[in-house]
PDB file of C-alpha atoms in Angstrom:
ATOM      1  CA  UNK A   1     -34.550  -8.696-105.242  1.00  0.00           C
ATOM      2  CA  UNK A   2     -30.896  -8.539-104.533  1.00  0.00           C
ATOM      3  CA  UNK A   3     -29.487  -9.681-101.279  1.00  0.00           C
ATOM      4  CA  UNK A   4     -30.031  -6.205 -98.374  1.00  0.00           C
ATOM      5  CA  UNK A   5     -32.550  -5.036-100.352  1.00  0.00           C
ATOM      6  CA  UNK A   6     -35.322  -3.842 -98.049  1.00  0.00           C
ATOM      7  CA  UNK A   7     -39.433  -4.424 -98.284  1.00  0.00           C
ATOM      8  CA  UNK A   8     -40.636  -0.983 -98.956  1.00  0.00           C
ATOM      9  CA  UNK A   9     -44.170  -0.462 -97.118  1.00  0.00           C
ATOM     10  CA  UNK A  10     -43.616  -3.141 -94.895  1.00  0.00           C
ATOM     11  CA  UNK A  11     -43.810  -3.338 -90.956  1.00  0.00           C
ATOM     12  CA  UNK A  12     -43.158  -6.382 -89.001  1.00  0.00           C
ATOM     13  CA  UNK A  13     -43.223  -7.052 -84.959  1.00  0.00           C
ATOM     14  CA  UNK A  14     -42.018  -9.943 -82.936  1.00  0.00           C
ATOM     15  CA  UNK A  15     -42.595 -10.167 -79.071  1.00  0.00           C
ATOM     16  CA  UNK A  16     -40.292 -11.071 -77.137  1.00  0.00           C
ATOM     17  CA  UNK A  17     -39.954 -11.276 -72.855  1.00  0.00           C
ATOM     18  CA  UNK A  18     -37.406 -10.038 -70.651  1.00  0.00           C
ATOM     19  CA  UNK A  19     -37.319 -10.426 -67.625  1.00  0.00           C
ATOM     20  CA  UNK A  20     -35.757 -12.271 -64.305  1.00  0.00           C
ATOM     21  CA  UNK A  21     -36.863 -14.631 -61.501  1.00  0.00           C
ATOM     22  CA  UNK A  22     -35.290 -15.328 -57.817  1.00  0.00           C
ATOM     23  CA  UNK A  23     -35.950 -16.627 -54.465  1.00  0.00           C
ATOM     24  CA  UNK A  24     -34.188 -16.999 -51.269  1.00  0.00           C
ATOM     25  CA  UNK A  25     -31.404 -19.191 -51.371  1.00  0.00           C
ATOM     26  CA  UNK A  26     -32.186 -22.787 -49.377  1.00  0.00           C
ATOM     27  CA  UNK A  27     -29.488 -23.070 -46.389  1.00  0.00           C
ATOM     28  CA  UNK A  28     -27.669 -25.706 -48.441  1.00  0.00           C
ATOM     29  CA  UNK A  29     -27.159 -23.985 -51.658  1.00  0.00           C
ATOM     30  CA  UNK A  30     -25.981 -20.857 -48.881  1.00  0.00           C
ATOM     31  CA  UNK A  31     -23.399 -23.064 -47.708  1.00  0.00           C
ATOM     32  CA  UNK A  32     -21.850 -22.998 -51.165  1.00  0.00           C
ATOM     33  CA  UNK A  33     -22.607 -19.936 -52.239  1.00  0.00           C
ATOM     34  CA  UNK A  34     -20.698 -16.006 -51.608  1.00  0.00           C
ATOM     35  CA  UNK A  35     -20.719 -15.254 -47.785  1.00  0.00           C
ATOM     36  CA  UNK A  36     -22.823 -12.155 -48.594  1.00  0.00           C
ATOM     37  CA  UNK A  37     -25.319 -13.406 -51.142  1.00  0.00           C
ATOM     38  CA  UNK A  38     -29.064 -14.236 -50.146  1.00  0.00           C
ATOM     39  CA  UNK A  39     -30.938 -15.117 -53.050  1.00  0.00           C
ATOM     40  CA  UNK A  40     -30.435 -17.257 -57.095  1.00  0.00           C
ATOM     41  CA  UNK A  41     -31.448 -15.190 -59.915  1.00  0.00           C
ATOM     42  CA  UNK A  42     -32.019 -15.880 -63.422  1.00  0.00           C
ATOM     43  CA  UNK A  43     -32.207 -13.061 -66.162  1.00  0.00           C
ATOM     44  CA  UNK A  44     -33.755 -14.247 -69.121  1.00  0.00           C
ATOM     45  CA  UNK A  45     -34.948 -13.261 -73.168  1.00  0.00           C
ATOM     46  CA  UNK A  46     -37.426 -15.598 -74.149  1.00  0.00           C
ATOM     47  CA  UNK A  47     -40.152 -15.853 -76.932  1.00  0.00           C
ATOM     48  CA  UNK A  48     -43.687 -15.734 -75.949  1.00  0.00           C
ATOM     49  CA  UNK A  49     -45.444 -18.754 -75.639  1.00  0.00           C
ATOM     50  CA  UNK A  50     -42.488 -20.650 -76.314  1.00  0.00           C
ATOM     51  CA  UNK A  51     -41.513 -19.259 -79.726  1.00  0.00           C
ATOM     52  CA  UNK A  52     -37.892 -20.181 -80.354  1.00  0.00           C
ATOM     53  CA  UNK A  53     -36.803 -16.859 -81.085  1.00  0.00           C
ATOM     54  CA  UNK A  54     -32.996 -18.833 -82.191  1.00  0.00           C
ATOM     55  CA  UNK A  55     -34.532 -18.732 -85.684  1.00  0.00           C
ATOM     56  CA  UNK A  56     -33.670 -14.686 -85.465  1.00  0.00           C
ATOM     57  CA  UNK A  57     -31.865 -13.704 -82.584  1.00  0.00           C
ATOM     58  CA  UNK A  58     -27.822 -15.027 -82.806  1.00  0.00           C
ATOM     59  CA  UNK A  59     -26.835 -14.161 -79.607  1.00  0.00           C
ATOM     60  CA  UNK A  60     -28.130 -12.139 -76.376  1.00  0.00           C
ATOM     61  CA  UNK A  61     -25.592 -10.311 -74.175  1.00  0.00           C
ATOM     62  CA  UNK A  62     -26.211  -9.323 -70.616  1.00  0.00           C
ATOM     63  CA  UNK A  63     -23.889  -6.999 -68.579  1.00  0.00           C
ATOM     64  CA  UNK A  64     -24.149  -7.542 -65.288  1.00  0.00           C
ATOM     65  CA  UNK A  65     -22.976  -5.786 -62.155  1.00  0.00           C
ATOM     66  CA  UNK A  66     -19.284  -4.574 -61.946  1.00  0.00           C
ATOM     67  CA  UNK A  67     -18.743  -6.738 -59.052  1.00  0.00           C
ATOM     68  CA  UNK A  68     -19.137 -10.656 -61.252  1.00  0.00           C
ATOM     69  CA  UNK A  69     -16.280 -12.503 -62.370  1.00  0.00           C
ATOM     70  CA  UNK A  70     -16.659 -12.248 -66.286  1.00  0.00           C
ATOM     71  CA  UNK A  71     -19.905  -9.176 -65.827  1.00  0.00           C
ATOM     72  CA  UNK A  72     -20.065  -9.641 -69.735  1.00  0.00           C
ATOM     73  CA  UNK A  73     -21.895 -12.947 -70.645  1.00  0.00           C
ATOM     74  CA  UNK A  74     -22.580 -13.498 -74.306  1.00  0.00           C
ATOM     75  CA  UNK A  75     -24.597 -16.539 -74.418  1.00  0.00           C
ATOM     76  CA  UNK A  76     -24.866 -17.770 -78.312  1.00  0.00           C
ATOM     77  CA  UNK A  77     -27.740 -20.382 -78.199  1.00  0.00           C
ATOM     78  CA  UNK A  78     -30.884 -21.367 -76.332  1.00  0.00           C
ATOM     79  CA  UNK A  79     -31.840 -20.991 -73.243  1.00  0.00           C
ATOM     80  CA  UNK A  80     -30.402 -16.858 -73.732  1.00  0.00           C
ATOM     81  CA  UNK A  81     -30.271 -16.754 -69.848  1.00  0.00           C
ATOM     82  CA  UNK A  82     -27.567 -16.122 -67.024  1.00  0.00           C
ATOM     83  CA  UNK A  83     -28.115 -17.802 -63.600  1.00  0.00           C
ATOM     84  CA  UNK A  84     -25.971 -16.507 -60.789  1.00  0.00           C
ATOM     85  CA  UNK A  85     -26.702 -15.418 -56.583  1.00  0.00           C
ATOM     86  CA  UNK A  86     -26.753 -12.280 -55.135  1.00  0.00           C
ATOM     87  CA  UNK A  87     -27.623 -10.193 -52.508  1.00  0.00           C
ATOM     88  CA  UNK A  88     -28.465  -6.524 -54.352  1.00  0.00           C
ATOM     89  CA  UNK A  89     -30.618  -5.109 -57.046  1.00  0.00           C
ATOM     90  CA  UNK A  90     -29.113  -3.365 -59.875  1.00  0.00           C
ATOM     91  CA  UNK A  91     -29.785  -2.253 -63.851  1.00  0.00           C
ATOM     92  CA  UNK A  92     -29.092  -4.935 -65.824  1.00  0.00           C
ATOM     93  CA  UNK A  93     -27.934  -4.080 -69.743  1.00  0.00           C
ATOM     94  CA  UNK A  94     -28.914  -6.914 -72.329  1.00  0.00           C
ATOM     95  CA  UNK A  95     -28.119  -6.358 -75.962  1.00  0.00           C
ATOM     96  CA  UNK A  96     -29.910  -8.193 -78.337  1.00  0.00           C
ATOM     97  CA  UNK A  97     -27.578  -9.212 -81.736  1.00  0.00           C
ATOM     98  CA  UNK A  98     -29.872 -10.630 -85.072  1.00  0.00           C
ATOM     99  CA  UNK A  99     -29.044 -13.436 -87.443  1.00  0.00           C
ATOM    100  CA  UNK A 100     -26.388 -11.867 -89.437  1.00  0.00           C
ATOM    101  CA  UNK A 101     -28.756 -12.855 -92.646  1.00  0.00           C
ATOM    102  CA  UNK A 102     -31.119 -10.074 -91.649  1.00  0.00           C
ATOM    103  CA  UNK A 103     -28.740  -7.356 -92.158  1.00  0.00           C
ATOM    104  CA  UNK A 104     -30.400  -5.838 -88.621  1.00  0.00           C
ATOM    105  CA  UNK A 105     -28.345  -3.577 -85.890  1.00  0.00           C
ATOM    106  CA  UNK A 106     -28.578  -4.861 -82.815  1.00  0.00           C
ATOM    107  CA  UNK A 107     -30.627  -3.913 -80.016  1.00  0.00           C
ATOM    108  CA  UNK A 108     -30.458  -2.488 -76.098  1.00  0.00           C
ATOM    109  CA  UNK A 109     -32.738  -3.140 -73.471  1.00  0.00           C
ATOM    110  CA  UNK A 110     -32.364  -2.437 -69.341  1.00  0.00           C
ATOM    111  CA  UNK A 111     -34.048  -4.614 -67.083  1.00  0.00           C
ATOM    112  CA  UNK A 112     -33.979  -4.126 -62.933  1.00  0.00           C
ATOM    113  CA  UNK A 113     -33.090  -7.088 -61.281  1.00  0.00           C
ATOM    114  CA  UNK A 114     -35.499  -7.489 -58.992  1.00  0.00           C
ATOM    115  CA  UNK A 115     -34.986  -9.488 -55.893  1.00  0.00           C
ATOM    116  CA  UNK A 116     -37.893  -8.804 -53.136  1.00  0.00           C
ATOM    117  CA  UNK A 117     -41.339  -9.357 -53.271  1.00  0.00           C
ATOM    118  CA  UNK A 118     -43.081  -5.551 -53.047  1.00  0.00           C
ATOM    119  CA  UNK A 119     -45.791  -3.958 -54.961  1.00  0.00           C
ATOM    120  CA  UNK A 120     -49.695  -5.582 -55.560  1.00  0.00           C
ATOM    121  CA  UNK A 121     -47.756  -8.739 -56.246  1.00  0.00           C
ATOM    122  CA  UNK A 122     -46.419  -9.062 -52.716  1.00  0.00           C
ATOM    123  CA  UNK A 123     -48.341 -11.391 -50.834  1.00  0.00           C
ATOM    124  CA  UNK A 124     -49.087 -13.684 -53.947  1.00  0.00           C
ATOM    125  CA  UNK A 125     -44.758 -13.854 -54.298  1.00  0.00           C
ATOM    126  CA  UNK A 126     -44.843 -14.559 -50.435  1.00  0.00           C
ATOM    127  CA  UNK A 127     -46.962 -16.934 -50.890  1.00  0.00           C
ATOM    128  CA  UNK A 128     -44.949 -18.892 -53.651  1.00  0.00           C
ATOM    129  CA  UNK A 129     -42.522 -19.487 -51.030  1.00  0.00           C
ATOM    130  CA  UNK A 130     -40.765 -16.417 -51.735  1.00  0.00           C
ATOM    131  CA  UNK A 131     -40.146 -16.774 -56.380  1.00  0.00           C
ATOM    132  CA  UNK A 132     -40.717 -13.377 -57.582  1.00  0.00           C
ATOM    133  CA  UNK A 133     -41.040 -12.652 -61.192  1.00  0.00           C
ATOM    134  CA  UNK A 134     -40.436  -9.367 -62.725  1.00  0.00           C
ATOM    135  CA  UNK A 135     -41.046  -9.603 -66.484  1.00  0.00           C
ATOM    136  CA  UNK A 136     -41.893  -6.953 -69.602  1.00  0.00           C
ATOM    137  CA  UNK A 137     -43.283  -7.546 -72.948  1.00  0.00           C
ATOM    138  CA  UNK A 138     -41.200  -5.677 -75.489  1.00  0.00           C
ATOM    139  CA  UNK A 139     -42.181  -5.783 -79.172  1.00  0.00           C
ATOM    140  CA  UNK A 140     -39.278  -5.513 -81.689  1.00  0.00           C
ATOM    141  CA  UNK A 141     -40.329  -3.789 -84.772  1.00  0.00           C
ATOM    142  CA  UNK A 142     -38.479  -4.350 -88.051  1.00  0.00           C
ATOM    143  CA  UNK A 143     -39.692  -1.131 -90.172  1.00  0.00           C
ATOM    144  CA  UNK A 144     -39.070  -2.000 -93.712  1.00  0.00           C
ATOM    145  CA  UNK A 145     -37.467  -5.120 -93.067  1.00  0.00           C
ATOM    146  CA  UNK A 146     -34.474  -6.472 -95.415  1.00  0.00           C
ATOM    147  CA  UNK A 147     -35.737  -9.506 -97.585  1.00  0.00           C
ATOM    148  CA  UNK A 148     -34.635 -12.418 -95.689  1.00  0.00           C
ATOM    149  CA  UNK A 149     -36.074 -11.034 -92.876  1.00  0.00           C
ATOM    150  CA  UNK A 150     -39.458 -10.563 -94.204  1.00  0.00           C
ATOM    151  CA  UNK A 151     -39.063 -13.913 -95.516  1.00  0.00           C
ATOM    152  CA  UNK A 152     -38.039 -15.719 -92.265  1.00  0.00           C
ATOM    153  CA  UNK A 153     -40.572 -14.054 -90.843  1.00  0.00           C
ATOM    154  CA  UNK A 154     -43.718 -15.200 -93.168  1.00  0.00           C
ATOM    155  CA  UNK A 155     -42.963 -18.495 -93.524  1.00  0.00           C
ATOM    156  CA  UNK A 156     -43.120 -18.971 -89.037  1.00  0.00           C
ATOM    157  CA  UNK A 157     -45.813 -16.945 -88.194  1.00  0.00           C
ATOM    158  CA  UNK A 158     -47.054 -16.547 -84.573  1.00  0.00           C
ATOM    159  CA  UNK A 159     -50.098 -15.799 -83.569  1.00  0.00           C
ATOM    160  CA  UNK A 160     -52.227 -13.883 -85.261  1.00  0.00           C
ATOM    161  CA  UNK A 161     -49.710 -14.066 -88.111  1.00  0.00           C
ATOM    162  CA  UNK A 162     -48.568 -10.542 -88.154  1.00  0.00           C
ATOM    163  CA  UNK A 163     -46.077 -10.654 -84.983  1.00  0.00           C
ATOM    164  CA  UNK A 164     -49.187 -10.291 -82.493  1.00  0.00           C
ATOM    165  CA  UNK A 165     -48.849 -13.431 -80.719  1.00  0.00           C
ATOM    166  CA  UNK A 166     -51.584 -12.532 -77.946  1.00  0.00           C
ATOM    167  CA  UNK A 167     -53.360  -9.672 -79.776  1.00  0.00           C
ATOM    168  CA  UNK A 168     -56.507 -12.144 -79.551  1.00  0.00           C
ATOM    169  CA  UNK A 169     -56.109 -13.451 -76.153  1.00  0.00           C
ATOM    170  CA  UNK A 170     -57.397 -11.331 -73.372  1.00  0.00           C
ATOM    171  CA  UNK A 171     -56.798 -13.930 -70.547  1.00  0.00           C
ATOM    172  CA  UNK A 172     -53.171 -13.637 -71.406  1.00  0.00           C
ATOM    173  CA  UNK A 173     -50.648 -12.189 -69.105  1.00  0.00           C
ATOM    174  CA  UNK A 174     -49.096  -9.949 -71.600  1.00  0.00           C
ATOM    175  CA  UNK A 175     -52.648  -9.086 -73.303  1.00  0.00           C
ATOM    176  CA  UNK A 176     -53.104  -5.663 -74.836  1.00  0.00           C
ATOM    177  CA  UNK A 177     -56.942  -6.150 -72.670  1.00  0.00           C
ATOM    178  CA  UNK A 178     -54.826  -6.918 -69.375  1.00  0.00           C
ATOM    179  CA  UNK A 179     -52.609  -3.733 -70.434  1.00  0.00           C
ATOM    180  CA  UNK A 180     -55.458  -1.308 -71.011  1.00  0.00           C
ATOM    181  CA  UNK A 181     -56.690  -2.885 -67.457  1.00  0.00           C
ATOM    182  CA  UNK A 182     -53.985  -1.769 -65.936  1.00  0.00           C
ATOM    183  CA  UNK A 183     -53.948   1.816 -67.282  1.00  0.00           C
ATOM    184  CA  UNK A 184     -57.309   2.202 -66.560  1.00  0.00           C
ATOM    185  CA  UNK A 185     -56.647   1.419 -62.495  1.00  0.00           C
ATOM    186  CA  UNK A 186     -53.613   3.586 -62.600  1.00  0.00           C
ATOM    187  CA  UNK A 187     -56.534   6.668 -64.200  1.00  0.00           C
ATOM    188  CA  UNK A 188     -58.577   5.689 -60.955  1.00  0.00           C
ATOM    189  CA  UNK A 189     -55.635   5.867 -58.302  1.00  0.00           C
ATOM    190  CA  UNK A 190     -54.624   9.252 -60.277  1.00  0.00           C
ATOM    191  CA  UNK A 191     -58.045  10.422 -60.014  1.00  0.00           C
ATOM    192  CA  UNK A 192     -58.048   9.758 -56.002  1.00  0.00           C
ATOM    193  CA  UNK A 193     -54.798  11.139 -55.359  1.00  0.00           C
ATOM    194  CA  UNK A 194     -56.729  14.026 -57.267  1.00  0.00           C
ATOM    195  CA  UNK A 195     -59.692  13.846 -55.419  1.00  0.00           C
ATOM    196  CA  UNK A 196     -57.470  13.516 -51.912  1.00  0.00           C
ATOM    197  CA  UNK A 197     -55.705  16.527 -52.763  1.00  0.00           C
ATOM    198  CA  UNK A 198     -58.681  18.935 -53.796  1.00  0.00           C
ATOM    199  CA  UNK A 199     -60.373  17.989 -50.647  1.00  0.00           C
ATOM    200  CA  UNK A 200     -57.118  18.932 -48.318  1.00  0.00           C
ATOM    201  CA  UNK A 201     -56.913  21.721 -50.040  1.00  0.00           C
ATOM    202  CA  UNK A 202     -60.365  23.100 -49.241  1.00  0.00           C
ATOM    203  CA  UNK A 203     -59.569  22.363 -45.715  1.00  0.00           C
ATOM    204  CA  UNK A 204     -56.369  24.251 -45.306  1.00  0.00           C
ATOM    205  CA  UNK A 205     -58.162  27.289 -47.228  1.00  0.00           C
ATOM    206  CA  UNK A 206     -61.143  26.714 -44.589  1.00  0.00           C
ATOM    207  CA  UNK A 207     -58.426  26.587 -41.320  1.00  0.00           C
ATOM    208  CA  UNK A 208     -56.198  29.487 -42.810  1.00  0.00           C
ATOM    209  CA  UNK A 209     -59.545  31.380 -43.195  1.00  0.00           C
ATOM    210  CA  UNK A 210     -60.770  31.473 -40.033  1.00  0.00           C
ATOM    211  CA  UNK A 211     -57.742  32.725 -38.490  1.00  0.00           C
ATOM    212  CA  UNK A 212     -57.885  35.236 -36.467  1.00  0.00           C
ATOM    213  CA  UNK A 213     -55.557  38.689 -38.482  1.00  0.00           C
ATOM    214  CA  UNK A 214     -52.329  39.460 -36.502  1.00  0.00           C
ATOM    215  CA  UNK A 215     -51.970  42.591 -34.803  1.00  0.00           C
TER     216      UNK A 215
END
């Protein structure tokens, strides 16, 4: 087939992670750091289980807060990462740009940068002497892919060899198991809240009920 010419019938995935870390800043690394600023952060793309997602991926850009010297980092090679210190939370914009070889547009993603430890996480991230971890498993899809790319693909397979890397793995943190897990505790809370609010119901029908008619 002729170079751009695209696999007809063909579907291709590749996870990927993005995400940041942070913790408190130690009293030393405050002493160098912006009067205002509290905590290091890192915002990160990364492969899962280590895939080295250079193969595919040229260059990652994020675009950070207004307020940072140079808010537009392009980094071009592994580790596709920006460390910096900060005292806020904000939306973080990271545009993902493929080997030119692949013929692919690039992609947008938004990630919160998350600073403090809150949610069913809290306590464990307290206990980690204040690291918390905010990270979400995307899967980039390549619908009828462009030769090369099917190509590139095939010959480094992950996982399961179809893009799946933990399809088969339902101990692992980004598991489609520990995902239907999690949507079937959010179905039980929804059914409380349900349950909660039936019940309060009844009893303000019950109290407005026995009130006495105004005359």
């Amino acid at each position: 087939m002729a170079p751009g010419t695209r696999v007809s019938k063909c579907q291709i995935s590749r996870p990927i992670l993005i995400g940041n870390d942070a913790k408190p800043l130690t009293p030393e690394e405050r002493a160098h750091a912006h009067t205002d600023h509290t905590h290091t952060w890192r915002i990160f793309v990364e492969g899962v289980d280590g895939e080295d997602i250079s193969k595919w991926i040229k260059k990652v850009v994020f675009k950070l807060h207004d307020t940072y010297n140079n808010s537009t980092r392009s980094i071009e090679s592994l580790p596709f990462e920006v460390i910096e210190t900060g005292w806020g939370e904000f939306d973080i914009m990271i545009r993902i740009f493929f080997m030119p070889e692949t013929h692919e547009k690039s992609l947008t993603f938004y990630h919160r940068l998350k600073l403090h430890p809150y949610g069913p996480r809290m306590e464990e991230e307290k206990a980690a002497g204040g690291l918390v971890e905010s990270v979400q498993y995307e899967e980039i899809v390549f619908n009828e892919p462009f030769e090369y790319t099917y190509k590139l693909f095939s010959e480094n397979p992950i996982g399961d060899g179809h893009g799946l890397a933990v399809e088969s793995e339902p101990d692992h943190p980004f598991s489609q198991q520990l995902e239907q897990d999690e949507a079937d505790k959010m179905e039980l809370a929804l059914q409380h809240v349900k349950n909660l609010t039936d019940t309060y119901k009844q009893q303000l029908n019950e109290l407005q009920s026995q009130r006495l008619p105004v005359s």
